[in-house]
GROMACS .gro file of N, CA and C in nm:
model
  492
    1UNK      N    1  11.279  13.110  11.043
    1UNK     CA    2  11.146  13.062  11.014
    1UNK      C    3  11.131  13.045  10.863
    2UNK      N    4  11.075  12.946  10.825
    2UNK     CA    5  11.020  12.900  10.659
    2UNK      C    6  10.953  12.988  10.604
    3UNK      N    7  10.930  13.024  10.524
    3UNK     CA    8  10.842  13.063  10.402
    3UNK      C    9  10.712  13.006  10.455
    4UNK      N   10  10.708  12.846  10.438
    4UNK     CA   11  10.543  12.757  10.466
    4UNK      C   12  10.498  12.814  10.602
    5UNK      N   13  10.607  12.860  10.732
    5UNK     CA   14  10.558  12.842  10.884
    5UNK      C   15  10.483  12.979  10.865
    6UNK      N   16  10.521  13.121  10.772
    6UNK     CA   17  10.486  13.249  10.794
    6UNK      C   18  10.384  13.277  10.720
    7UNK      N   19  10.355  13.221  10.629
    7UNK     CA   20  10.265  13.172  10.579
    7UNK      C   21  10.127  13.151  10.613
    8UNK      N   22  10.173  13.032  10.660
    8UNK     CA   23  10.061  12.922  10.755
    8UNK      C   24  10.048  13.101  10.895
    9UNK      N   25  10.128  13.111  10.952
    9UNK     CA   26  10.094  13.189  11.051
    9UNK      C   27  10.023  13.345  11.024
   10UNK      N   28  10.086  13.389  10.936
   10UNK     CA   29   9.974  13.500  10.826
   10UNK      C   30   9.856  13.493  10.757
   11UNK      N   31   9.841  13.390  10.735
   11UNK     CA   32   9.673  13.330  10.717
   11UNK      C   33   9.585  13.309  10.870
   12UNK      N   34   9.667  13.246  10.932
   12UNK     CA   35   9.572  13.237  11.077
   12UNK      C   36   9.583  13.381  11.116
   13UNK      N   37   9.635  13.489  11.124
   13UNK     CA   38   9.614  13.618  11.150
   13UNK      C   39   9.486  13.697  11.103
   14UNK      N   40   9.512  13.666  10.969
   14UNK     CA   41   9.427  13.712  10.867
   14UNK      C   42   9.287  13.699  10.901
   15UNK      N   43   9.278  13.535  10.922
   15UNK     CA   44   9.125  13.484  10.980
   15UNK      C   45   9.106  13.531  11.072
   16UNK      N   46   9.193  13.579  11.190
   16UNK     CA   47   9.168  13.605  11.337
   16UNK      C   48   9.078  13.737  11.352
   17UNK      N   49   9.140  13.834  11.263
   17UNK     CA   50   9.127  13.951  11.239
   17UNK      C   51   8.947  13.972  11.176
   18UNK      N   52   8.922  13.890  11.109
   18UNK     CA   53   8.795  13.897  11.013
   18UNK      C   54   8.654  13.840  11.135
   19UNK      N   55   8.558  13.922  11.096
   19UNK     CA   56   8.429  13.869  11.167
   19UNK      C   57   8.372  13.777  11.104
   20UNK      N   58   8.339  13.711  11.194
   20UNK     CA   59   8.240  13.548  11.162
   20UNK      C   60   8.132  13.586  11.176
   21UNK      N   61   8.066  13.526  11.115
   21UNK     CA   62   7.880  13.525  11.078
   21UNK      C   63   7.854  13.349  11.146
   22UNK      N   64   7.793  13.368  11.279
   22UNK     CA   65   7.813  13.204  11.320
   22UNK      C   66   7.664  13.158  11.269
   23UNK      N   67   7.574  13.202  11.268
   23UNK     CA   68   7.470  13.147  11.180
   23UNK      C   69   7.504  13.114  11.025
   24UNK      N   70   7.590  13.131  10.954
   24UNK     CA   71   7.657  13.087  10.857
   24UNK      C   72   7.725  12.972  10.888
   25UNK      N   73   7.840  12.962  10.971
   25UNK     CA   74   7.896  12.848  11.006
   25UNK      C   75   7.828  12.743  11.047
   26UNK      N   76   7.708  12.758  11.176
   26UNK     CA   77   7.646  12.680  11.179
   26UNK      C   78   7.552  12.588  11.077
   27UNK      N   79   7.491  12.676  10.964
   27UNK     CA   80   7.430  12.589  10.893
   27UNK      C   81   7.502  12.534  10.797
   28UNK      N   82   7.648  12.582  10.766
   28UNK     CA   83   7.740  12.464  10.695
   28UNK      C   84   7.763  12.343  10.824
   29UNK      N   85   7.806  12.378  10.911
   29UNK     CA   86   7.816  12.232  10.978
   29UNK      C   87   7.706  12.120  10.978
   30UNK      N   88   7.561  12.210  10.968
   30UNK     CA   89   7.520  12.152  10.969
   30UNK      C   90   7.419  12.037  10.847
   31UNK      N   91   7.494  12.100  10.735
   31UNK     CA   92   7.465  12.020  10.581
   31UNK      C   93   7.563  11.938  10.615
   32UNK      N   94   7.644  11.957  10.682
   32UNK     CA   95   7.779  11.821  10.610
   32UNK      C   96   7.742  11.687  10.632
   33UNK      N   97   7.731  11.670  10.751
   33UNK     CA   98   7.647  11.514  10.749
   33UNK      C   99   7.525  11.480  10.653
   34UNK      N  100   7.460  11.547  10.624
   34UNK     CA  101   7.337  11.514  10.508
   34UNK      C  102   7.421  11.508  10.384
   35UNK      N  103   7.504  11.576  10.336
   35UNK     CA  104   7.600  11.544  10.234
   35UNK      C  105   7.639  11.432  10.229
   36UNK      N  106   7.763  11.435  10.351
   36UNK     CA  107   7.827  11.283  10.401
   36UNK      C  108   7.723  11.167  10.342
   37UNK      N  109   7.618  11.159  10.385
   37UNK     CA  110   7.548  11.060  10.432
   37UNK      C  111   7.546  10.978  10.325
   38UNK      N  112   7.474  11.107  10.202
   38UNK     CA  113   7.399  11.113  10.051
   38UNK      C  114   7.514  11.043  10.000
   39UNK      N  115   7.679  11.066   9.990
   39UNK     CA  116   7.777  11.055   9.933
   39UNK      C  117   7.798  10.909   9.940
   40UNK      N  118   7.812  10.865  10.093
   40UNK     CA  119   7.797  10.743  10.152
   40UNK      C  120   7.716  10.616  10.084
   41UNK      N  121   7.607  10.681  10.077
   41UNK     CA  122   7.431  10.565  10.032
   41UNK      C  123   7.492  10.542   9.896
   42UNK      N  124   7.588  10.624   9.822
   42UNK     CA  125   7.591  10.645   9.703
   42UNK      C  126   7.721  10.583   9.662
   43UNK      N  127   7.858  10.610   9.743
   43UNK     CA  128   7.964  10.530   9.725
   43UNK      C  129   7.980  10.393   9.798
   44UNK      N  130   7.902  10.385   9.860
   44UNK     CA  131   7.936  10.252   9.960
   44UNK      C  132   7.910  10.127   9.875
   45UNK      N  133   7.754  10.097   9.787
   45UNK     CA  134   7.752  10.004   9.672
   45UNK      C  135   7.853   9.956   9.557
   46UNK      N  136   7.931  10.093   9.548
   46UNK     CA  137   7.987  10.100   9.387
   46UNK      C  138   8.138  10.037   9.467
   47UNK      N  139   8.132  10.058   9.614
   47UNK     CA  140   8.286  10.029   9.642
   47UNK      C  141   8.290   9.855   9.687
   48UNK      N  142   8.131   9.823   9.718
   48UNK     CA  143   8.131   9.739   9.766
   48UNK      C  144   8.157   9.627   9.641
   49UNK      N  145   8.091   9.620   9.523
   49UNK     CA  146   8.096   9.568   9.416
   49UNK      C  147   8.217   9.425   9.412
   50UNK      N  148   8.129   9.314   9.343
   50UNK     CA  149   8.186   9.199   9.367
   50UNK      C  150   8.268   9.274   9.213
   51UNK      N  151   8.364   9.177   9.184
   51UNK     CA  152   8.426   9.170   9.033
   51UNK      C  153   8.437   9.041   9.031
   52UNK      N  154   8.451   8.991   8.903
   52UNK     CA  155   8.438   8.803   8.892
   52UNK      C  156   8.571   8.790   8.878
   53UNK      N  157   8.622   8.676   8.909
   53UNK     CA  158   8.770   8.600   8.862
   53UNK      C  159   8.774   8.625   8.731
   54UNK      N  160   8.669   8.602   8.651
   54UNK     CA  161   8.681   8.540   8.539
   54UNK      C  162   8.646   8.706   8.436
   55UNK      N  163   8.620   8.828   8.551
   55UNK     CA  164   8.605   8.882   8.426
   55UNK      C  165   8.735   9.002   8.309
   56UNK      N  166   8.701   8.991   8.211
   56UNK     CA  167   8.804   8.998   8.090
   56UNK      C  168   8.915   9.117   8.094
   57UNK      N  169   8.856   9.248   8.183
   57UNK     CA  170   8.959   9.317   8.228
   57UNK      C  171   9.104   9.291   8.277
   58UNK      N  172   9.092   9.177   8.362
   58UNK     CA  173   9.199   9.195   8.430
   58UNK      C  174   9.224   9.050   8.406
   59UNK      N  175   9.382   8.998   8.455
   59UNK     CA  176   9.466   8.870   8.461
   59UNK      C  177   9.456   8.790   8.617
   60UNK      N  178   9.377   8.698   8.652
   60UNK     CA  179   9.413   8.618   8.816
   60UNK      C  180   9.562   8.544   8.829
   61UNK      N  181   9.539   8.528   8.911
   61UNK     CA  182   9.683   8.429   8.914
   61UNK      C  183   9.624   8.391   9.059
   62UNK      N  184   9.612   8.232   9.111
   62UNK     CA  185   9.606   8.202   9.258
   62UNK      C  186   9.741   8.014   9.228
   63UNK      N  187   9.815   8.079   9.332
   63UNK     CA  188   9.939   8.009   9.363
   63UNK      C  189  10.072   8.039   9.416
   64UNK      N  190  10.123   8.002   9.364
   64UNK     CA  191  10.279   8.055   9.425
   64UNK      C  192  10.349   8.145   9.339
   65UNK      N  193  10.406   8.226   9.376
   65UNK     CA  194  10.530   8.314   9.300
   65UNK      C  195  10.665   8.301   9.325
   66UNK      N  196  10.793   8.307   9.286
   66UNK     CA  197  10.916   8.339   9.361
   66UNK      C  198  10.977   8.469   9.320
   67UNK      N  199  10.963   8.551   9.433
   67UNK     CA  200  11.094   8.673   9.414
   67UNK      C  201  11.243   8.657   9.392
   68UNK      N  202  11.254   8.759   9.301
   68UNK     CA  203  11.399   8.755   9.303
   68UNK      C  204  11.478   8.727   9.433
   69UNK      N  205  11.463   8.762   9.491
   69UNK     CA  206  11.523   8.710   9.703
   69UNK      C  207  11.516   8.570   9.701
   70UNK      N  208  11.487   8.519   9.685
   70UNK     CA  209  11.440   8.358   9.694
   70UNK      C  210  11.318   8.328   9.787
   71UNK      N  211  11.281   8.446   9.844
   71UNK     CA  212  11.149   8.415   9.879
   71UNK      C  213  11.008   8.401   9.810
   72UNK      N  214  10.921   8.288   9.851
   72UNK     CA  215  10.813   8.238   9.765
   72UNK      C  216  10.702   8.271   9.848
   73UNK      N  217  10.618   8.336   9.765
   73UNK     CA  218  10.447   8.396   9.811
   73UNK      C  219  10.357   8.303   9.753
   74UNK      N  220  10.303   8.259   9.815
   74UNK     CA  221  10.157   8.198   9.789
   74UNK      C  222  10.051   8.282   9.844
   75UNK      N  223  10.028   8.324   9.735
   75UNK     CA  224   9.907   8.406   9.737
   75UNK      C  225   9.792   8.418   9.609
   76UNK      N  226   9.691   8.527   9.621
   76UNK     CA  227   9.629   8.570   9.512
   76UNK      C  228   9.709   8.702   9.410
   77UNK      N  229   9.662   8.648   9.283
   77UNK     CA  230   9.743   8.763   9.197
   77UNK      C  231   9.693   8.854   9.098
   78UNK      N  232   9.635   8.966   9.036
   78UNK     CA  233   9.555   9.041   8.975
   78UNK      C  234   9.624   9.163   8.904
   79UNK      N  235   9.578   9.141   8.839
   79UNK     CA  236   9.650   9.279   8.690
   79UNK      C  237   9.571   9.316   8.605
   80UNK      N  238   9.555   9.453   8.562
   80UNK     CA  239   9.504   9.490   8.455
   80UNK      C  240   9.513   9.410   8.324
   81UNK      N  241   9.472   9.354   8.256
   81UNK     CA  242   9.479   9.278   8.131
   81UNK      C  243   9.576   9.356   8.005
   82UNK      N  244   9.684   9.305   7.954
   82UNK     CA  245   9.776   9.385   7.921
   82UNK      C  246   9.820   9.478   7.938
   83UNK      N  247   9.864   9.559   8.071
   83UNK     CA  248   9.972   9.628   8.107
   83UNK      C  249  10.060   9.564   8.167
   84UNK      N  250  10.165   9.699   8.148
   84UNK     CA  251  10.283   9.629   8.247
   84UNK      C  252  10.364   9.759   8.273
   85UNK      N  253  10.464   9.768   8.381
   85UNK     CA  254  10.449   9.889   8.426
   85UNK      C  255  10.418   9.971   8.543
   86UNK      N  256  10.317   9.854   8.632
   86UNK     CA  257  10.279   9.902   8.735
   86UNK      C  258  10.296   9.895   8.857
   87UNK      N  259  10.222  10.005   8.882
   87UNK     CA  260  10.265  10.018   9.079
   87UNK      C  261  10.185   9.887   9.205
   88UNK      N  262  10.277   9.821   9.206
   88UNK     CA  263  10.228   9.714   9.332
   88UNK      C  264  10.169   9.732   9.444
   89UNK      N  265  10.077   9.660   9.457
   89UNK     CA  266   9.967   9.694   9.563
   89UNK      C  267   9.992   9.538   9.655
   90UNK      N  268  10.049   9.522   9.791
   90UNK     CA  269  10.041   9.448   9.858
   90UNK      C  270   9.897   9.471   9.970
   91UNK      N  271   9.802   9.352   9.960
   91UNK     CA  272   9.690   9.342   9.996
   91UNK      C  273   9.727   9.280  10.145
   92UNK      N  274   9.736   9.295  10.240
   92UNK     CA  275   9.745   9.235  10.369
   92UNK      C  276   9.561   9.151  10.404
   93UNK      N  277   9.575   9.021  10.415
   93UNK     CA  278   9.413   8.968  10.454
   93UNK      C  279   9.415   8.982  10.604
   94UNK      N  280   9.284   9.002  10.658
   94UNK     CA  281   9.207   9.007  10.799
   94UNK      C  282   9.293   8.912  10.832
   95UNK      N  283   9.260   8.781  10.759
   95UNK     CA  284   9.303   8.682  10.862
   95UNK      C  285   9.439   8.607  10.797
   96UNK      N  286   9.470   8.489  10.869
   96UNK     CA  287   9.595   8.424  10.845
   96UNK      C  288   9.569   8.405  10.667
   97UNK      N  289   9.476   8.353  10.643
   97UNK     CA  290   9.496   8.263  10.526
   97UNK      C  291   9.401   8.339  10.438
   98UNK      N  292   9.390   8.374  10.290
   98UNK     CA  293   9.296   8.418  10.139
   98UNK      C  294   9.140   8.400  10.187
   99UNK      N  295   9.085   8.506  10.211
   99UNK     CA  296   8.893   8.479  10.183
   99UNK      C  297   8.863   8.533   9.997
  100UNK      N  298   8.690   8.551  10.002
  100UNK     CA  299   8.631   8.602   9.866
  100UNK      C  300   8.641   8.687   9.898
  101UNK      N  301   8.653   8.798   9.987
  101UNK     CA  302   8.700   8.984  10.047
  101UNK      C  303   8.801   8.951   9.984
  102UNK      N  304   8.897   8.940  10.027
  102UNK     CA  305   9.009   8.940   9.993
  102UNK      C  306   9.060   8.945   9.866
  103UNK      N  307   9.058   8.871   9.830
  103UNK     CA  308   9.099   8.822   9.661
  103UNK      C  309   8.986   8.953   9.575
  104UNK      N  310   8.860   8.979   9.605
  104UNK     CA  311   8.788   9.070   9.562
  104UNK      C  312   8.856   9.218   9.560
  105UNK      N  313   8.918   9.209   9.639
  105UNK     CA  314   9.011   9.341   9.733
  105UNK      C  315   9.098   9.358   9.620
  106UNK      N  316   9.146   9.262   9.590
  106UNK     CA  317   9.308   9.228   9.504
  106UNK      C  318   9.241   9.277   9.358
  107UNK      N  319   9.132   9.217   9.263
  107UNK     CA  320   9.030   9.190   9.179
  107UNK      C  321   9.043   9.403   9.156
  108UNK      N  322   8.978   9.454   9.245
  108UNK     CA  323   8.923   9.582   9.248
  108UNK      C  324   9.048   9.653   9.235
  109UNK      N  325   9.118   9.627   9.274
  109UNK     CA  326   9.281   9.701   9.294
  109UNK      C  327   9.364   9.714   9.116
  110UNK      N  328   9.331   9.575   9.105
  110UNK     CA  329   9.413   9.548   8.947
  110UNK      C  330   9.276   9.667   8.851
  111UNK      N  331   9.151   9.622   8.869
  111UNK     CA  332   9.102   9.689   8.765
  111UNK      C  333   9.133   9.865   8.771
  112UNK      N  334   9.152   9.899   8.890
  112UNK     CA  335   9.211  10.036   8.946
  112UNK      C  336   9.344  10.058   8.830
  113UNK      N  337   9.427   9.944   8.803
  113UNK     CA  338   9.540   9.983   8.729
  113UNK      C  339   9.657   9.960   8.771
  114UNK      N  340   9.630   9.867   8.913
  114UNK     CA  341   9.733   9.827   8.977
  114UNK      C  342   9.804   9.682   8.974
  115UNK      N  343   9.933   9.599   8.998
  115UNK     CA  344   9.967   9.484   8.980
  115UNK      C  345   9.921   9.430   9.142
  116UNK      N  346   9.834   9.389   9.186
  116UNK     CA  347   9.798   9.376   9.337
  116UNK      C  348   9.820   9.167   9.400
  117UNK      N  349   9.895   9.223   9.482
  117UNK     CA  350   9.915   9.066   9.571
  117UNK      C  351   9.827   9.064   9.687
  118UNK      N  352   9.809   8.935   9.743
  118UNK     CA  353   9.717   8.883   9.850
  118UNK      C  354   9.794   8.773   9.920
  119UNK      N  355   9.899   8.801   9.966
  119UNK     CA  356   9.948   8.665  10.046
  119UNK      C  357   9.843   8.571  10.160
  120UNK      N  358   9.860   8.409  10.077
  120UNK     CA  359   9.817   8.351  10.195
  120UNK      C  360   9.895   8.324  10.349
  121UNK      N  361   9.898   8.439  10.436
  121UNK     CA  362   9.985   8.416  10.531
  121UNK      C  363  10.087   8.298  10.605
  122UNK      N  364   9.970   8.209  10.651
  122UNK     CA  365  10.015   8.094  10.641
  122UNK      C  366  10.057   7.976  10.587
  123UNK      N  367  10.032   7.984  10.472
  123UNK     CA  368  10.123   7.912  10.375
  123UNK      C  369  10.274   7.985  10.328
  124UNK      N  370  10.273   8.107  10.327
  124UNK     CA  371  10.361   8.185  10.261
  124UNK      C  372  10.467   8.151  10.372
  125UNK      N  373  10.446   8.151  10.515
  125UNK     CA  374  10.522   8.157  10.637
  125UNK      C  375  10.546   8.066  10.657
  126UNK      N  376  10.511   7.948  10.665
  126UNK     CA  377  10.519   7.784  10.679
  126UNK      C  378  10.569   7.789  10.819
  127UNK      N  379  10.657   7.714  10.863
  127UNK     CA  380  10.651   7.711  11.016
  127UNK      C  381  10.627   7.800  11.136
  128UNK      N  382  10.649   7.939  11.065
  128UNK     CA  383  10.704   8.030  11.159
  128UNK      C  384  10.541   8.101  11.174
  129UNK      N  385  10.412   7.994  11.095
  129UNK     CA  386  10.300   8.059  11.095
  129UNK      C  387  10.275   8.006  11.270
  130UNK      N  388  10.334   7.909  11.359
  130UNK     CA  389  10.317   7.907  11.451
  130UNK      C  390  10.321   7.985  11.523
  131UNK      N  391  10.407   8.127  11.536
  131UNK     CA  392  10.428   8.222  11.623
  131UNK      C  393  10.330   8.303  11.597
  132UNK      N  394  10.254   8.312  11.509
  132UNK     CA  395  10.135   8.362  11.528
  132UNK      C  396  10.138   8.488  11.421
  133UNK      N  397  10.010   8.549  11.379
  133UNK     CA  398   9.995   8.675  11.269
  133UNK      C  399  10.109   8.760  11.301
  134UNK      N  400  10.135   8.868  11.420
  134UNK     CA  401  10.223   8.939  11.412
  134UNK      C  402  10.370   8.862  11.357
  135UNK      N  403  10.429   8.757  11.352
  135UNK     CA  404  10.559   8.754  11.288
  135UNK      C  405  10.525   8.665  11.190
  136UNK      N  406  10.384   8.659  11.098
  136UNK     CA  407  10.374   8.637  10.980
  136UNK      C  408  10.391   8.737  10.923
  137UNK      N  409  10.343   8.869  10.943
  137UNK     CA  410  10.348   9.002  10.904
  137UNK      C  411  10.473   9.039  10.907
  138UNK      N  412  10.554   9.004  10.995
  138UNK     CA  413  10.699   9.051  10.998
  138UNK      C  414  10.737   9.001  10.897
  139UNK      N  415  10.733   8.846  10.854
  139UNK     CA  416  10.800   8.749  10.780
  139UNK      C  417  10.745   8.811  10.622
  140UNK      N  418  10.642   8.897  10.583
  140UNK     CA  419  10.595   8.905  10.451
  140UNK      C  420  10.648   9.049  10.461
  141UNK      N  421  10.695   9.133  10.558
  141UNK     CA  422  10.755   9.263  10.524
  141UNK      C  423  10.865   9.236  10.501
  142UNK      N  424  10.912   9.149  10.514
  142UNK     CA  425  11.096   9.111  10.447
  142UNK      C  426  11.095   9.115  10.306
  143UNK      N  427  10.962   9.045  10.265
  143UNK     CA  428  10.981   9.062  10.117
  143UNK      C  429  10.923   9.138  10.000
  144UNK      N  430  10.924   9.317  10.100
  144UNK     CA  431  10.853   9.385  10.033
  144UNK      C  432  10.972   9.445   9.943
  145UNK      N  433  11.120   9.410   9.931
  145UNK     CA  434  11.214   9.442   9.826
  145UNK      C  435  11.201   9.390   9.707
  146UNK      N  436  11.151   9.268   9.721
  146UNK     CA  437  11.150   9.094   9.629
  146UNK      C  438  10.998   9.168   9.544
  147UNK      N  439  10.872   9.255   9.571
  147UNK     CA  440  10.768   9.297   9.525
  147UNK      C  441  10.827   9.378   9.465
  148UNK      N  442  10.914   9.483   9.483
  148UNK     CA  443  10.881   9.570   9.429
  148UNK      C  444  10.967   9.594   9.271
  149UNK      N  445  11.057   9.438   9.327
  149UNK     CA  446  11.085   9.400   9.171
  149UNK      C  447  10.969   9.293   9.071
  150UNK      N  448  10.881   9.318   9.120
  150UNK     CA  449  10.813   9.193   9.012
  150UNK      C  450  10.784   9.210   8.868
  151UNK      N  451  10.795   9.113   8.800
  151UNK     CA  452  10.776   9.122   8.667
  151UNK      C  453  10.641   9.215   8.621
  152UNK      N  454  10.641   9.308   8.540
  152UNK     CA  455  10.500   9.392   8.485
  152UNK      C  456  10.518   9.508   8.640
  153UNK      N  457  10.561   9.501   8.751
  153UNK     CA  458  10.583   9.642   8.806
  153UNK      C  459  10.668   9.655   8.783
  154UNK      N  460  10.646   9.831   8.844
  154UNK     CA  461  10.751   9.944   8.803
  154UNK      C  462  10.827  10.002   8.921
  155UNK      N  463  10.884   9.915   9.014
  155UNK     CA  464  10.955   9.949   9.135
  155UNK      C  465  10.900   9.989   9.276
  156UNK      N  466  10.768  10.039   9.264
  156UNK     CA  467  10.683  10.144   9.317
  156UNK      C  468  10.586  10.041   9.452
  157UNK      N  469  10.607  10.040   9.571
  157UNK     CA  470  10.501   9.938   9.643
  157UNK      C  471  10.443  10.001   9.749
  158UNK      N  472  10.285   9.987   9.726
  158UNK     CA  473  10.164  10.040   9.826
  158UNK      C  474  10.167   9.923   9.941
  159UNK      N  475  10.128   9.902  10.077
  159UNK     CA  476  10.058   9.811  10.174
  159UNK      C  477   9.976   9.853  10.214
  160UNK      N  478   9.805   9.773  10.169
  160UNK     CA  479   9.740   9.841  10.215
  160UNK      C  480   9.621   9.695  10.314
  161UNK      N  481   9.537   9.708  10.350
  161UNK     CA  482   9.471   9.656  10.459
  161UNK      C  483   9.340   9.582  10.381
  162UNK      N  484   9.285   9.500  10.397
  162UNK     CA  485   9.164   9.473  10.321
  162UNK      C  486   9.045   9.538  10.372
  163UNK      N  487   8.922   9.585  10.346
  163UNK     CA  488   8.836   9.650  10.365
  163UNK      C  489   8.746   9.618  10.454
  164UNK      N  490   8.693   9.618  10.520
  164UNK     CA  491   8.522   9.587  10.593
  164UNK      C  492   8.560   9.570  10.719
   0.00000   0.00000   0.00000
C-alpha cells in the first residue's frame, strides 16, 4: 500500500471517529448556493465580456496558417501583443465554420496570455467536410503536433470547447 492510499485511509478514520454537529453541517450546505449564486451574478458578466478585434492588447490574425506538417488551418488567430513563448490554446467552434462567440472565445484566451486558434472547420477540412463534424474533428486532431510547434509558442497545447 502507498503512502497517498494510508493516508487518504487515516484521515477517513480520523473523521469517522469524530462527532458531527449536523445543525452545523446543515447550515453550511445551506449558504452554499446563496454564495454560488452571488459568485455567479458576479462572474458570469466579467466572463461574458465582448473584447474588440481591434483592441491594442492583443494581435488578430483571420486566415490561413501552414504548419510545419504541411497541414493548413484556416482559422481565427489571437495573441497577447508582444509575447512570445506561449502555451497554445486550440479553440474547437460549436459549429462547422468561425461565429463572433467564437473568435471572442479566441480574443479572451490571448488576453489570458495565451497564443489561441479557432479553426474554420470546414474550410480547414475541405472535402472530407462532407463526412460530417465528427471526422472534421478527427481531421484537426492530426494537426495538434503541427500547433504545438507554432511560431511565438512554447511546445505546450490546451483543446478546449467554446463557451455557452
Amino acid at each position: 500500500m502507498s503512502n497517498e492510499t494510508d493516508l487518504t485511509v487515516s484521515s477517513v478514520e480520523k473523521l469517522a471517529a469524530k462527532a458531527v454537529d449536523r445543525r452545523k453541517v446543515v447550515a453550511g450546505i445551506a449558504a452554499v448556493p446563496i454564495v454560488t449564486s452571488g459568485i455567479g451574478g458576479i462572474a458570469a458578466p466579467a466572463m461574458a465580456a465582448t473584447i474588440a478585434p481591434s483592441d491594442a492588447r492583443i494581435n488578430t490574425f483571420k486566415g490561413r496558417y501552414a504548419l510545419g506538417s504541411g497541414k493548413i488551418i484556416e482559422g481565427y488567430f489571437a495573441q497577447p501583443r508582444g509575447k512570445t513563448n506561449l502555451n497554445v490554446v486550440l479553440v474547437m467552434p460549436k459549429g462547422d465554420t468561425l461565429d463572433a462567440e467564437t473568435e471572442n472565445e479566441v480574443r479572451r484566451h490571448a488576453l489570458a496570455g495565451y497564443l489561441a486558434v479557432a479553426p474554420d472547420l470546414r474550410a480547414t477540412s475541405g472535402a472530407l467536410s462532407l463526412a460530417g463534424r465528427d471526422a472534421m474533428i478527427a481531421d484537426m486532431m492530426t494537426a495538434l503536433p503541427g500547433l504545438k510547434k507554432m511560431a511565438h509558442g512554447n511546445g505546450h497545447l490546451r483543446v478546449v470547447g467554446t463557451e455557452g
